[in-house]
Short mmCIF file of N, CA and C in Angstrom, two decimals:
data_model
loop_
_atom_site.label_atom_id
_atom_site.label_comp_id
_atom_site.label_asym_id
_atom_site.label_seq_id
_atom_site.Cartn_x
_atom_site.Cartn_y
_atom_site.Cartn_z
N UNK A 1318 79.02 -40.76 6.29
CA UNK A 1318 78.21 -39.59 6.55
C UNK A 1318 78.03 -38.82 5.24
N UNK A 1319 76.83 -38.57 4.87
CA UNK A 1319 76.53 -37.86 3.63
C UNK A 1319 76.88 -36.38 3.78
N UNK A 1320 77.45 -35.82 2.72
CA UNK A 1320 77.78 -34.40 2.77
C UNK A 1320 76.61 -33.61 2.22
N UNK A 1321 76.49 -32.40 2.71
CA UNK A 1321 75.39 -31.53 2.28
C UNK A 1321 75.81 -30.73 1.06
N UNK A 1322 74.87 -30.51 0.16
CA UNK A 1322 75.09 -29.66 -1.01
C UNK A 1322 74.67 -28.25 -0.61
N UNK A 1323 75.66 -27.42 -0.30
CA UNK A 1323 75.37 -26.09 0.24
C UNK A 1323 74.70 -25.17 -0.77
N UNK A 1324 74.96 -25.37 -2.04
CA UNK A 1324 74.27 -24.56 -3.06
C UNK A 1324 72.79 -24.92 -3.12
N UNK A 1325 72.51 -26.22 -3.02
CA UNK A 1325 71.12 -26.67 -3.00
C UNK A 1325 70.42 -26.14 -1.74
N UNK A 1326 71.09 -26.24 -0.62
CA UNK A 1326 70.54 -25.72 0.65
C UNK A 1326 70.25 -24.23 0.51
N UNK A 1327 71.19 -23.49 -0.07
CA UNK A 1327 71.00 -22.04 -0.25
C UNK A 1327 69.79 -21.75 -1.12
N UNK A 1328 69.59 -22.54 -2.17
CA UNK A 1328 68.43 -22.32 -3.03
C UNK A 1328 67.12 -22.61 -2.27
N UNK A 1329 67.16 -23.62 -1.40
CA UNK A 1329 65.98 -23.91 -0.58
C UNK A 1329 65.69 -22.77 0.39
N UNK A 1330 66.74 -22.21 0.99
CA UNK A 1330 66.57 -21.10 1.92
C UNK A 1330 65.93 -19.92 1.19
N UNK A 1331 66.43 -19.64 -0.01
CA UNK A 1331 65.84 -18.54 -0.80
C UNK A 1331 64.36 -18.79 -1.07
N UNK A 1332 64.03 -20.04 -1.40
CA UNK A 1332 62.62 -20.36 -1.66
C UNK A 1332 61.77 -20.21 -0.39
N UNK A 1333 62.30 -20.62 0.75
CA UNK A 1333 61.56 -20.47 2.01
C UNK A 1333 61.35 -19.00 2.31
N UNK A 1334 62.37 -18.19 2.09
CA UNK A 1334 62.25 -16.75 2.35
C UNK A 1334 61.23 -16.10 1.43
N UNK A 1335 60.99 -16.73 0.29
CA UNK A 1335 59.98 -16.22 -0.65
C UNK A 1335 58.59 -16.80 -0.33
N UNK A 1336 58.50 -17.68 0.69
CA UNK A 1336 57.19 -18.18 1.12
C UNK A 1336 56.87 -19.61 0.73
N UNK A 1337 57.82 -20.35 0.22
CA UNK A 1337 57.59 -21.74 -0.20
C UNK A 1337 57.74 -22.68 1.01
N UNK A 1338 56.62 -23.15 1.55
CA UNK A 1338 56.66 -24.02 2.74
C UNK A 1338 57.21 -25.41 2.41
N UNK A 1339 57.05 -25.85 1.17
CA UNK A 1339 57.61 -27.15 0.78
C UNK A 1339 59.14 -27.13 0.82
N UNK A 1340 59.72 -25.97 0.56
CA UNK A 1340 61.17 -25.85 0.60
C UNK A 1340 61.68 -26.05 2.02
N UNK A 1341 60.93 -25.58 3.01
CA UNK A 1341 61.37 -25.79 4.40
C UNK A 1341 61.32 -27.27 4.75
N UNK A 1342 60.32 -27.97 4.25
CA UNK A 1342 60.25 -29.42 4.47
C UNK A 1342 61.47 -30.12 3.88
N UNK A 1343 61.92 -29.65 2.71
CA UNK A 1343 63.13 -30.21 2.10
C UNK A 1343 64.37 -29.87 2.92
N UNK A 1344 64.44 -28.63 3.43
CA UNK A 1344 65.56 -28.24 4.30
C UNK A 1344 65.62 -29.15 5.53
N UNK A 1345 64.47 -29.38 6.10
CA UNK A 1345 64.37 -30.25 7.27
C UNK A 1345 64.89 -31.64 6.93
N UNK A 1346 64.41 -32.19 5.84
CA UNK A 1346 64.81 -33.54 5.42
C UNK A 1346 66.31 -33.62 5.15
N UNK A 1347 66.88 -32.55 4.59
CA UNK A 1347 68.30 -32.55 4.23
C UNK A 1347 69.20 -32.41 5.46
N UNK A 1348 68.72 -31.77 6.50
CA UNK A 1348 69.59 -31.45 7.64
C UNK A 1348 69.24 -32.21 8.92
N UNK A 1349 68.11 -32.85 8.97
CA UNK A 1349 67.62 -33.45 10.21
C UNK A 1349 68.59 -34.46 10.82
N UNK A 1350 69.10 -35.38 10.04
CA UNK A 1350 69.96 -36.44 10.59
C UNK A 1350 71.20 -35.88 11.27
N UNK A 1351 71.85 -34.93 10.63
CA UNK A 1351 73.06 -34.32 11.20
C UNK A 1351 72.72 -33.58 12.49
N UNK A 1352 71.65 -32.84 12.48
CA UNK A 1352 71.25 -32.09 13.67
C UNK A 1352 70.83 -33.04 14.80
N UNK A 1353 70.16 -34.12 14.44
CA UNK A 1353 69.74 -35.09 15.45
C UNK A 1353 70.95 -35.76 16.09
N UNK A 1354 71.93 -36.15 15.29
CA UNK A 1354 73.14 -36.79 15.83
C UNK A 1354 73.81 -35.87 16.85
N UNK A 1355 73.91 -34.59 16.49
CA UNK A 1355 74.52 -33.64 17.41
C UNK A 1355 73.71 -33.55 18.71
N UNK A 1356 72.41 -33.36 18.59
CA UNK A 1356 71.56 -33.21 19.78
C UNK A 1356 71.59 -34.47 20.63
N UNK A 1357 71.56 -35.62 20.01
CA UNK A 1357 71.57 -36.90 20.75
C UNK A 1357 72.89 -37.08 21.50
N UNK A 1358 73.98 -36.75 20.84
CA UNK A 1358 75.30 -36.88 21.47
C UNK A 1358 75.42 -35.89 22.62
N UNK A 1359 74.94 -34.70 22.44
CA UNK A 1359 75.05 -33.64 23.44
C UNK A 1359 74.16 -33.92 24.64
N UNK A 1360 72.91 -34.29 24.39
CA UNK A 1360 71.94 -34.45 25.47
C UNK A 1360 71.86 -35.87 26.03
N UNK A 1361 72.37 -36.84 25.28
CA UNK A 1361 72.47 -38.23 25.72
C UNK A 1361 71.13 -38.92 25.98
N UNK A 1362 70.05 -38.35 25.53
CA UNK A 1362 68.72 -38.96 25.68
C UNK A 1362 67.93 -38.71 24.39
N UNK A 1363 67.28 -39.76 23.89
CA UNK A 1363 66.50 -39.61 22.66
C UNK A 1363 65.39 -38.58 22.79
N UNK A 1364 64.63 -38.65 23.88
CA UNK A 1364 63.49 -37.75 24.02
C UNK A 1364 63.95 -36.29 24.14
N UNK A 1365 65.07 -36.05 24.80
CA UNK A 1365 65.59 -34.67 24.89
C UNK A 1365 66.08 -34.20 23.53
N UNK A 1366 66.74 -35.08 22.79
CA UNK A 1366 67.23 -34.71 21.45
C UNK A 1366 66.06 -34.37 20.53
N UNK A 1367 64.99 -35.13 20.61
CA UNK A 1367 63.82 -34.85 19.79
C UNK A 1367 63.18 -33.52 20.17
N UNK A 1368 63.10 -33.25 21.47
CA UNK A 1368 62.56 -31.96 21.92
C UNK A 1368 63.45 -30.81 21.44
N UNK A 1369 64.76 -31.01 21.52
CA UNK A 1369 65.70 -29.97 21.09
C UNK A 1369 65.54 -29.69 19.60
N UNK A 1370 65.38 -30.74 18.81
CA UNK A 1370 65.23 -30.54 17.36
C UNK A 1370 63.93 -29.84 17.03
N UNK A 1371 62.89 -30.18 17.75
CA UNK A 1371 61.62 -29.50 17.51
C UNK A 1371 61.80 -28.00 17.77
N UNK A 1372 62.41 -27.67 18.88
CA UNK A 1372 62.65 -26.26 19.21
C UNK A 1372 63.57 -25.60 18.19
N UNK A 1373 64.61 -26.33 17.77
CA UNK A 1373 65.58 -25.80 16.81
C UNK A 1373 64.90 -25.44 15.49
N UNK A 1374 64.09 -26.34 14.97
CA UNK A 1374 63.46 -26.09 13.68
C UNK A 1374 62.33 -25.05 13.78
N UNK A 1375 61.70 -24.96 14.92
CA UNK A 1375 60.70 -23.89 15.11
C UNK A 1375 61.40 -22.54 15.06
N UNK A 1376 62.50 -22.43 15.79
CA UNK A 1376 63.26 -21.18 15.79
C UNK A 1376 63.82 -20.87 14.41
N UNK A 1377 64.29 -21.90 13.72
CA UNK A 1377 64.84 -21.70 12.37
C UNK A 1377 63.76 -21.16 11.43
N UNK A 1378 62.59 -21.76 11.46
CA UNK A 1378 61.50 -21.30 10.59
C UNK A 1378 61.08 -19.88 10.95
N UNK A 1379 61.01 -19.62 12.24
CA UNK A 1379 60.59 -18.30 12.71
C UNK A 1379 61.56 -17.19 12.28
N UNK A 1380 62.86 -17.50 12.26
CA UNK A 1380 63.87 -16.47 12.01
C UNK A 1380 64.63 -16.63 10.68
N UNK A 1381 64.13 -17.49 9.80
CA UNK A 1381 64.87 -17.75 8.55
C UNK A 1381 65.00 -16.50 7.68
N UNK A 1382 64.09 -15.57 7.85
CA UNK A 1382 64.17 -14.33 7.08
C UNK A 1382 65.36 -13.47 7.44
N UNK A 1383 65.98 -13.74 8.59
CA UNK A 1383 67.12 -12.93 9.02
C UNK A 1383 68.43 -13.38 8.40
N UNK A 1384 68.44 -14.50 7.70
CA UNK A 1384 69.69 -14.99 7.09
C UNK A 1384 70.03 -14.12 5.88
N UNK A 1385 71.21 -13.55 5.93
CA UNK A 1385 71.65 -12.69 4.82
C UNK A 1385 72.36 -13.50 3.73
N UNK A 1386 73.12 -14.53 4.13
CA UNK A 1386 73.81 -15.38 3.18
C UNK A 1386 73.26 -16.81 3.30
N UNK A 1387 72.38 -17.20 2.40
CA UNK A 1387 71.75 -18.52 2.49
C UNK A 1387 72.73 -19.70 2.51
N UNK A 1388 73.95 -19.51 1.98
CA UNK A 1388 74.93 -20.60 2.01
C UNK A 1388 75.37 -20.91 3.44
N UNK A 1389 75.11 -20.01 4.36
CA UNK A 1389 75.49 -20.21 5.76
C UNK A 1389 74.37 -20.81 6.60
N UNK A 1390 73.32 -21.27 5.94
CA UNK A 1390 72.17 -21.82 6.67
C UNK A 1390 72.56 -22.94 7.61
N UNK A 1391 73.36 -23.88 7.16
CA UNK A 1391 73.71 -25.04 7.98
C UNK A 1391 74.48 -24.58 9.22
N UNK A 1392 75.40 -23.67 9.06
CA UNK A 1392 76.15 -23.14 10.20
C UNK A 1392 75.21 -22.43 11.17
N UNK A 1393 74.31 -21.65 10.63
CA UNK A 1393 73.32 -20.92 11.43
C UNK A 1393 72.43 -21.91 12.19
N UNK A 1394 71.99 -22.96 11.50
CA UNK A 1394 71.16 -23.99 12.13
C UNK A 1394 71.94 -24.72 13.22
N UNK A 1395 73.22 -25.00 12.96
CA UNK A 1395 74.06 -25.64 13.98
C UNK A 1395 74.13 -24.79 15.23
N UNK A 1396 74.25 -23.50 15.03
CA UNK A 1396 74.33 -22.57 16.17
C UNK A 1396 73.03 -22.60 16.97
N UNK A 1397 71.92 -22.57 16.29
CA UNK A 1397 70.62 -22.63 16.98
C UNK A 1397 70.51 -23.94 17.75
N UNK A 1398 70.84 -25.03 17.10
CA UNK A 1398 70.76 -26.35 17.73
C UNK A 1398 71.66 -26.41 18.96
N UNK A 1399 72.88 -25.91 18.83
CA UNK A 1399 73.81 -25.91 19.96
C UNK A 1399 73.24 -25.13 21.14
N UNK A 1400 72.73 -23.94 20.87
CA UNK A 1400 72.21 -23.11 21.96
C UNK A 1400 70.97 -23.74 22.62
N UNK A 1401 70.11 -24.33 21.81
CA UNK A 1401 68.93 -25.01 22.35
C UNK A 1401 69.38 -26.20 23.22
N UNK A 1402 70.31 -26.99 22.71
CA UNK A 1402 70.81 -28.14 23.47
C UNK A 1402 71.49 -27.70 24.76
N UNK A 1403 72.27 -26.65 24.67
CA UNK A 1403 72.96 -26.14 25.85
C UNK A 1403 71.96 -25.74 26.93
N UNK A 1404 70.94 -25.00 26.54
CA UNK A 1404 69.93 -24.56 27.52
C UNK A 1404 69.18 -25.76 28.10
N UNK A 1405 68.83 -26.71 27.25
CA UNK A 1405 68.13 -27.90 27.74
C UNK A 1405 69.02 -28.71 28.68
N UNK A 1406 70.29 -28.82 28.32
CA UNK A 1406 71.23 -29.57 29.15
C UNK A 1406 71.39 -28.90 30.52
N UNK A 1407 71.49 -27.58 30.52
CA UNK A 1407 71.60 -26.84 31.78
C UNK A 1407 70.37 -27.10 32.66
N UNK A 1408 69.19 -26.99 32.06
CA UNK A 1408 67.97 -27.22 32.82
C UNK A 1408 67.91 -28.65 33.35
N UNK A 1409 68.29 -29.61 32.51
CA UNK A 1409 68.25 -31.01 32.91
C UNK A 1409 69.26 -31.28 34.03
N UNK A 1410 70.46 -30.73 33.92
CA UNK A 1410 71.47 -30.92 34.96
C UNK A 1410 71.00 -30.31 36.28
N UNK A 1411 70.45 -29.12 36.19
CA UNK A 1411 69.97 -28.46 37.40
C UNK A 1411 68.86 -29.29 38.04
N UNK A 1412 67.94 -29.75 37.23
CA UNK A 1412 66.84 -30.57 37.74
C UNK A 1412 67.37 -31.86 38.37
N UNK A 1413 68.28 -32.55 37.66
CA UNK A 1413 68.82 -33.81 38.19
C UNK A 1413 69.59 -33.60 39.48
N UNK A 1414 70.37 -32.53 39.53
CA UNK A 1414 71.15 -32.25 40.73
C UNK A 1414 70.24 -31.94 41.91
N UNK A 1415 69.23 -31.14 41.65
CA UNK A 1415 68.30 -30.81 42.73
C UNK A 1415 67.54 -32.03 43.20
N UNK A 1416 67.11 -32.84 42.27
CA UNK A 1416 66.37 -34.04 42.62
C UNK A 1416 67.24 -35.01 43.41
N UNK A 1417 68.45 -35.24 42.96
CA UNK A 1417 69.37 -36.15 43.65
C UNK A 1417 69.69 -35.62 45.04
N UNK A 1418 69.99 -34.35 45.10
CA UNK A 1418 70.31 -33.76 46.39
C UNK A 1418 69.13 -33.86 47.34
N UNK A 1419 67.97 -33.59 46.83
CA UNK A 1419 66.77 -33.67 47.68
C UNK A 1419 66.51 -35.10 48.14
N UNK A 1420 66.60 -36.04 47.20
CA UNK A 1420 66.33 -37.44 47.56
C UNK A 1420 67.37 -37.99 48.53
N UNK A 1421 68.64 -37.67 48.32
CA UNK A 1421 69.70 -38.22 49.16
C UNK A 1421 69.75 -37.60 50.55
N UNK A 1422 69.49 -36.32 50.61
CA UNK A 1422 69.67 -35.68 51.90
C UNK A 1422 68.86 -34.40 51.98
N UNK A 1423 67.57 -34.49 52.00
CA UNK A 1423 66.72 -33.31 51.94
C UNK A 1423 66.89 -32.41 53.16
N UNK A 1424 67.13 -32.97 54.31
CA UNK A 1424 67.30 -32.16 55.51
C UNK A 1424 68.58 -31.33 55.44
N UNK A 1425 69.67 -31.91 54.98
CA UNK A 1425 70.93 -31.17 54.85
C UNK A 1425 70.74 -30.03 53.85
N UNK A 1426 70.02 -30.32 52.78
CA UNK A 1426 69.75 -29.28 51.77
C UNK A 1426 69.03 -28.09 52.40
N UNK A 1427 67.98 -28.36 53.15
CA UNK A 1427 67.22 -27.28 53.80
C UNK A 1427 68.09 -26.54 54.81
N UNK A 1428 68.89 -27.28 55.57
CA UNK A 1428 69.76 -26.66 56.57
C UNK A 1428 70.78 -25.73 55.92
N UNK A 1429 71.38 -26.15 54.82
CA UNK A 1429 72.38 -25.31 54.14
C UNK A 1429 71.78 -24.00 53.68
N UNK A 1430 70.60 -24.05 53.13
CA UNK A 1430 69.96 -22.83 52.65
C UNK A 1430 69.59 -21.93 53.82
N UNK A 1431 69.10 -22.54 54.91
CA UNK A 1431 68.72 -21.75 56.07
C UNK A 1431 69.94 -21.14 56.75
N UNK A 1432 71.06 -21.85 56.79
CA UNK A 1432 72.25 -21.36 57.48
C UNK A 1432 72.93 -20.24 56.73
N UNK A 1433 73.06 -20.35 55.42
CA UNK A 1433 73.83 -19.36 54.70
C UNK A 1433 73.25 -19.09 53.31
N UNK A 1434 72.12 -18.41 53.25
CA UNK A 1434 71.53 -18.15 51.94
C UNK A 1434 72.38 -17.21 51.09
N UNK A 1435 73.14 -16.32 51.71
CA UNK A 1435 74.00 -15.40 50.95
C UNK A 1435 75.04 -16.17 50.15
N UNK A 1436 75.63 -17.17 50.77
CA UNK A 1436 76.65 -17.97 50.09
C UNK A 1436 76.04 -18.69 48.87
N UNK A 1437 74.84 -19.17 49.01
CA UNK A 1437 74.17 -19.84 47.90
C UNK A 1437 73.94 -18.86 46.74
N UNK A 1438 73.52 -17.66 47.06
CA UNK A 1438 73.27 -16.65 46.03
C UNK A 1438 74.57 -16.27 45.32
N UNK A 1439 75.64 -16.09 46.09
CA UNK A 1439 76.93 -15.73 45.51
C UNK A 1439 77.41 -16.83 44.58
N UNK A 1440 77.26 -18.08 45.00
CA UNK A 1440 77.69 -19.22 44.17
C UNK A 1440 76.91 -19.25 42.85
N UNK A 1441 75.60 -19.10 42.93
CA UNK A 1441 74.76 -19.12 41.72
C UNK A 1441 75.13 -17.95 40.81
N UNK A 1442 75.32 -16.76 41.38
CA UNK A 1442 75.70 -15.59 40.58
C UNK A 1442 77.02 -15.82 39.87
N UNK A 1443 77.99 -16.40 40.58
CA UNK A 1443 79.30 -16.66 39.98
C UNK A 1443 79.18 -17.65 38.82
N UNK A 1444 78.42 -18.73 39.02
CA UNK A 1444 78.24 -19.72 37.96
C UNK A 1444 77.56 -19.11 36.74
N UNK A 1445 76.54 -18.29 36.96
CA UNK A 1445 75.84 -17.64 35.85
C UNK A 1445 76.76 -16.67 35.13
N UNK A 1446 77.60 -15.96 35.86
CA UNK A 1446 78.56 -15.03 35.26
C UNK A 1446 79.52 -15.78 34.34
N UNK A 1447 80.06 -16.89 34.82
CA UNK A 1447 81.00 -17.68 34.01
C UNK A 1447 80.31 -18.18 32.74
N UNK A 1448 79.10 -18.69 32.86
CA UNK A 1448 78.37 -19.19 31.69
C UNK A 1448 78.15 -18.06 30.69
N UNK A 1449 77.76 -16.89 31.16
CA UNK A 1449 77.56 -15.74 30.25
C UNK A 1449 78.85 -15.40 29.53
N UNK A 1450 79.97 -15.46 30.23
CA UNK A 1450 81.25 -15.15 29.60
C UNK A 1450 81.60 -16.20 28.55
N UNK A 1451 81.35 -17.47 28.85
CA UNK A 1451 81.61 -18.54 27.88
C UNK A 1451 80.75 -18.34 26.65
N UNK A 1452 79.47 -18.00 26.85
CA UNK A 1452 78.56 -17.82 25.72
C UNK A 1452 78.91 -16.58 24.89
N UNK A 1453 79.67 -15.64 25.46
CA UNK A 1453 80.06 -14.45 24.71
C UNK A 1453 81.27 -14.70 23.81
N UNK A 1454 81.90 -15.86 23.96
CA UNK A 1454 83.06 -16.21 23.13
C UNK A 1454 82.60 -16.49 21.70
N UNK A 1455 83.53 -16.48 20.74
CA UNK A 1455 83.17 -16.92 19.38
C UNK A 1455 82.56 -18.33 19.45
N UNK A 1456 81.65 -18.60 18.54
CA UNK A 1456 80.84 -19.80 18.59
C UNK A 1456 81.65 -21.09 18.72
N UNK A 1457 82.68 -21.28 17.91
CA UNK A 1457 83.47 -22.52 17.95
C UNK A 1457 84.15 -22.70 19.30
N UNK A 1458 84.65 -21.60 19.85
CA UNK A 1458 85.32 -21.68 21.14
C UNK A 1458 84.34 -22.01 22.26
N UNK A 1459 83.18 -21.35 22.26
CA UNK A 1459 82.20 -21.62 23.31
C UNK A 1459 81.70 -23.05 23.22
N UNK A 1460 81.47 -23.54 22.00
CA UNK A 1460 81.02 -24.92 21.83
C UNK A 1460 82.04 -25.89 22.39
N UNK A 1461 83.31 -25.70 22.01
CA UNK A 1461 84.36 -26.62 22.44
C UNK A 1461 84.51 -26.61 23.97
N UNK A 1462 84.48 -25.44 24.57
CA UNK A 1462 84.62 -25.34 26.03
C UNK A 1462 83.44 -25.98 26.74
N UNK A 1463 82.24 -25.71 26.27
CA UNK A 1463 81.06 -26.28 26.92
C UNK A 1463 81.02 -27.80 26.78
N UNK A 1464 81.35 -28.29 25.61
CA UNK A 1464 81.35 -29.73 25.42
C UNK A 1464 82.42 -30.40 26.27
N UNK A 1465 83.58 -29.76 26.38
CA UNK A 1465 84.69 -30.33 27.13
C UNK A 1465 84.45 -30.28 28.64
N UNK A 1466 84.11 -29.12 29.15
CA UNK A 1466 84.07 -28.94 30.60
C UNK A 1466 82.69 -29.08 31.23
N UNK A 1467 81.64 -28.86 30.47
CA UNK A 1467 80.30 -29.00 31.04
C UNK A 1467 79.67 -30.33 30.69
N UNK A 1468 80.11 -30.92 29.58
CA UNK A 1468 79.58 -32.23 29.19
C UNK A 1468 80.60 -33.35 29.39
N UNK A 1469 81.80 -32.98 29.84
CA UNK A 1469 82.87 -33.95 30.12
C UNK A 1469 83.16 -34.85 28.92
N UNK A 1470 83.19 -34.26 27.73
CA UNK A 1470 83.48 -35.03 26.52
C UNK A 1470 84.97 -35.01 26.24
N UNK A 1471 85.46 -36.07 25.62
CA UNK A 1471 86.87 -36.15 25.23
C UNK A 1471 87.09 -35.33 23.95
N UNK A 1472 88.35 -34.96 23.73
CA UNK A 1472 88.72 -34.14 22.58
C UNK A 1472 88.30 -34.82 21.27
N UNK A 1473 88.55 -36.12 21.15
CA UNK A 1473 88.19 -36.81 19.90
C UNK A 1473 86.68 -36.86 19.69
N UNK A 1474 85.90 -36.96 20.77
CA UNK A 1474 84.44 -36.93 20.64
C UNK A 1474 83.97 -35.55 20.17
N UNK A 1475 84.58 -34.52 20.72
CA UNK A 1475 84.22 -33.15 20.34
C UNK A 1475 84.58 -32.91 18.88
N UNK A 1476 85.76 -33.37 18.47
CA UNK A 1476 86.19 -33.20 17.08
C UNK A 1476 85.21 -33.86 16.12
N UNK A 1477 84.78 -35.06 16.45
CA UNK A 1477 83.82 -35.76 15.59
C UNK A 1477 82.49 -35.03 15.56
N UNK A 1478 82.04 -34.58 16.72
CA UNK A 1478 80.76 -33.89 16.83
C UNK A 1478 80.76 -32.56 16.07
N UNK A 1479 81.87 -31.82 16.17
CA UNK A 1479 81.97 -30.53 15.51
C UNK A 1479 82.48 -30.65 14.06
N UNK A 1480 82.80 -31.87 13.66
CA UNK A 1480 83.28 -32.13 12.30
C UNK A 1480 84.54 -31.31 12.00
N UNK A 1481 85.53 -31.43 12.91
CA UNK A 1481 86.80 -30.75 12.71
C UNK A 1481 87.90 -31.64 13.29
N UNK A 1482 89.13 -31.19 13.18
CA UNK A 1482 90.26 -31.99 13.67
C UNK A 1482 90.44 -31.82 15.18
N UNK A 1483 91.17 -32.76 15.77
CA UNK A 1483 91.48 -32.68 17.20
C UNK A 1483 92.27 -31.42 17.50
N UNK A 1484 93.20 -31.08 16.60
CA UNK A 1484 94.01 -29.88 16.84
C UNK A 1484 93.15 -28.61 16.81
N UNK A 1485 92.13 -28.60 15.96
CA UNK A 1485 91.22 -27.44 15.94
C UNK A 1485 90.48 -27.32 17.27
N UNK A 1486 90.01 -28.46 17.79
CA UNK A 1486 89.31 -28.45 19.07
C UNK A 1486 90.23 -27.94 20.16
N UNK A 1487 91.48 -28.44 20.18
CA UNK A 1487 92.44 -27.98 21.19
C UNK A 1487 92.69 -26.48 21.06
N UNK A 1488 92.78 -26.00 19.82
CA UNK A 1488 92.99 -24.57 19.58
C UNK A 1488 91.78 -23.76 20.06
N UNK A 1489 90.58 -24.24 19.75
CA UNK A 1489 89.36 -23.54 20.21
C UNK A 1489 89.33 -23.44 21.73
N UNK A 1490 89.66 -24.54 22.39
CA UNK A 1490 89.65 -24.56 23.85
C UNK A 1490 90.71 -23.62 24.41
N UNK A 1491 91.92 -23.69 23.87
CA UNK A 1491 93.01 -22.83 24.34
C UNK A 1491 92.68 -21.37 24.12
N UNK A 1492 92.24 -21.01 22.91
CA UNK A 1492 91.89 -19.61 22.63
C UNK A 1492 90.72 -19.16 23.51
N UNK A 1493 89.75 -20.02 23.70
CA UNK A 1493 88.61 -19.69 24.54
C UNK A 1493 89.03 -19.46 25.99
N UNK A 1494 89.92 -20.31 26.49
CA UNK A 1494 90.42 -20.14 27.86
C UNK A 1494 91.16 -18.81 28.00
N UNK A 1495 91.98 -18.49 27.00
CA UNK A 1495 92.71 -17.22 27.05
C UNK A 1495 91.76 -16.04 27.04
N UNK A 1496 90.75 -16.09 26.18
CA UNK A 1496 89.76 -15.00 26.14
C UNK A 1496 88.99 -14.89 27.45
N UNK A 1497 88.62 -16.06 28.01
CA UNK A 1497 87.89 -16.05 29.28
C UNK A 1497 88.73 -15.41 30.39
N UNK A 1498 90.02 -15.77 30.44
CA UNK A 1498 90.88 -15.18 31.44
C UNK A 1498 90.88 -13.67 31.33
N UNK A 1499 91.01 -13.17 30.11
CA UNK A 1499 91.05 -11.71 29.94
C UNK A 1499 89.69 -11.08 30.25
N UNK A 1500 88.59 -11.75 29.90
CA UNK A 1500 87.26 -11.22 30.21
C UNK A 1500 87.01 -11.19 31.72
N UNK A 1501 87.39 -12.23 32.40
CA UNK A 1501 87.12 -12.34 33.83
C UNK A 1501 88.02 -11.40 34.64
N UNK A 1502 89.23 -11.16 34.16
CA UNK A 1502 90.16 -10.29 34.88
C UNK A 1502 89.84 -8.81 34.71
N UNK A 1503 88.95 -8.47 33.80
CA UNK A 1503 88.63 -7.06 33.56
C UNK A 1503 87.87 -6.47 34.71
#
């Protein structure tokens, strides 16, 4: 895996902020492979990963002026990519679950909603609340928790994806769980 030259990346960010569109093309070329690997691993489909990267780089170009420290561009881009992938994954899971449920047993699905719509609303509200709390955690912790529990990834896969050690991933998950407990108990 090729390492990125963060000083070179920072100089490209400065050039983009000054209006050099060719510099953004160079930023894209320098970071695309790493971002694609992450998106592909997270979303597990080529077409979804490509869509996520398109959205990621559009958002990056749109908001690149907000970067105060250009040396942090790669971290900032990783964050954008993660959030885009997370949202796409949520939408895809919801769609797949609804489609499967409908195809397998559409009458039971309709009956459940008709019998107890309040319970359905409470369940959805609870799930959305938990996700919001996870997303409010520090970035590394939220990434590790989402990859582990929402994507069912193993610790070693997460460590490779996040480019850190297994012990760091375990620490992120443990700290994130502790923070979540305190947030939810408030």
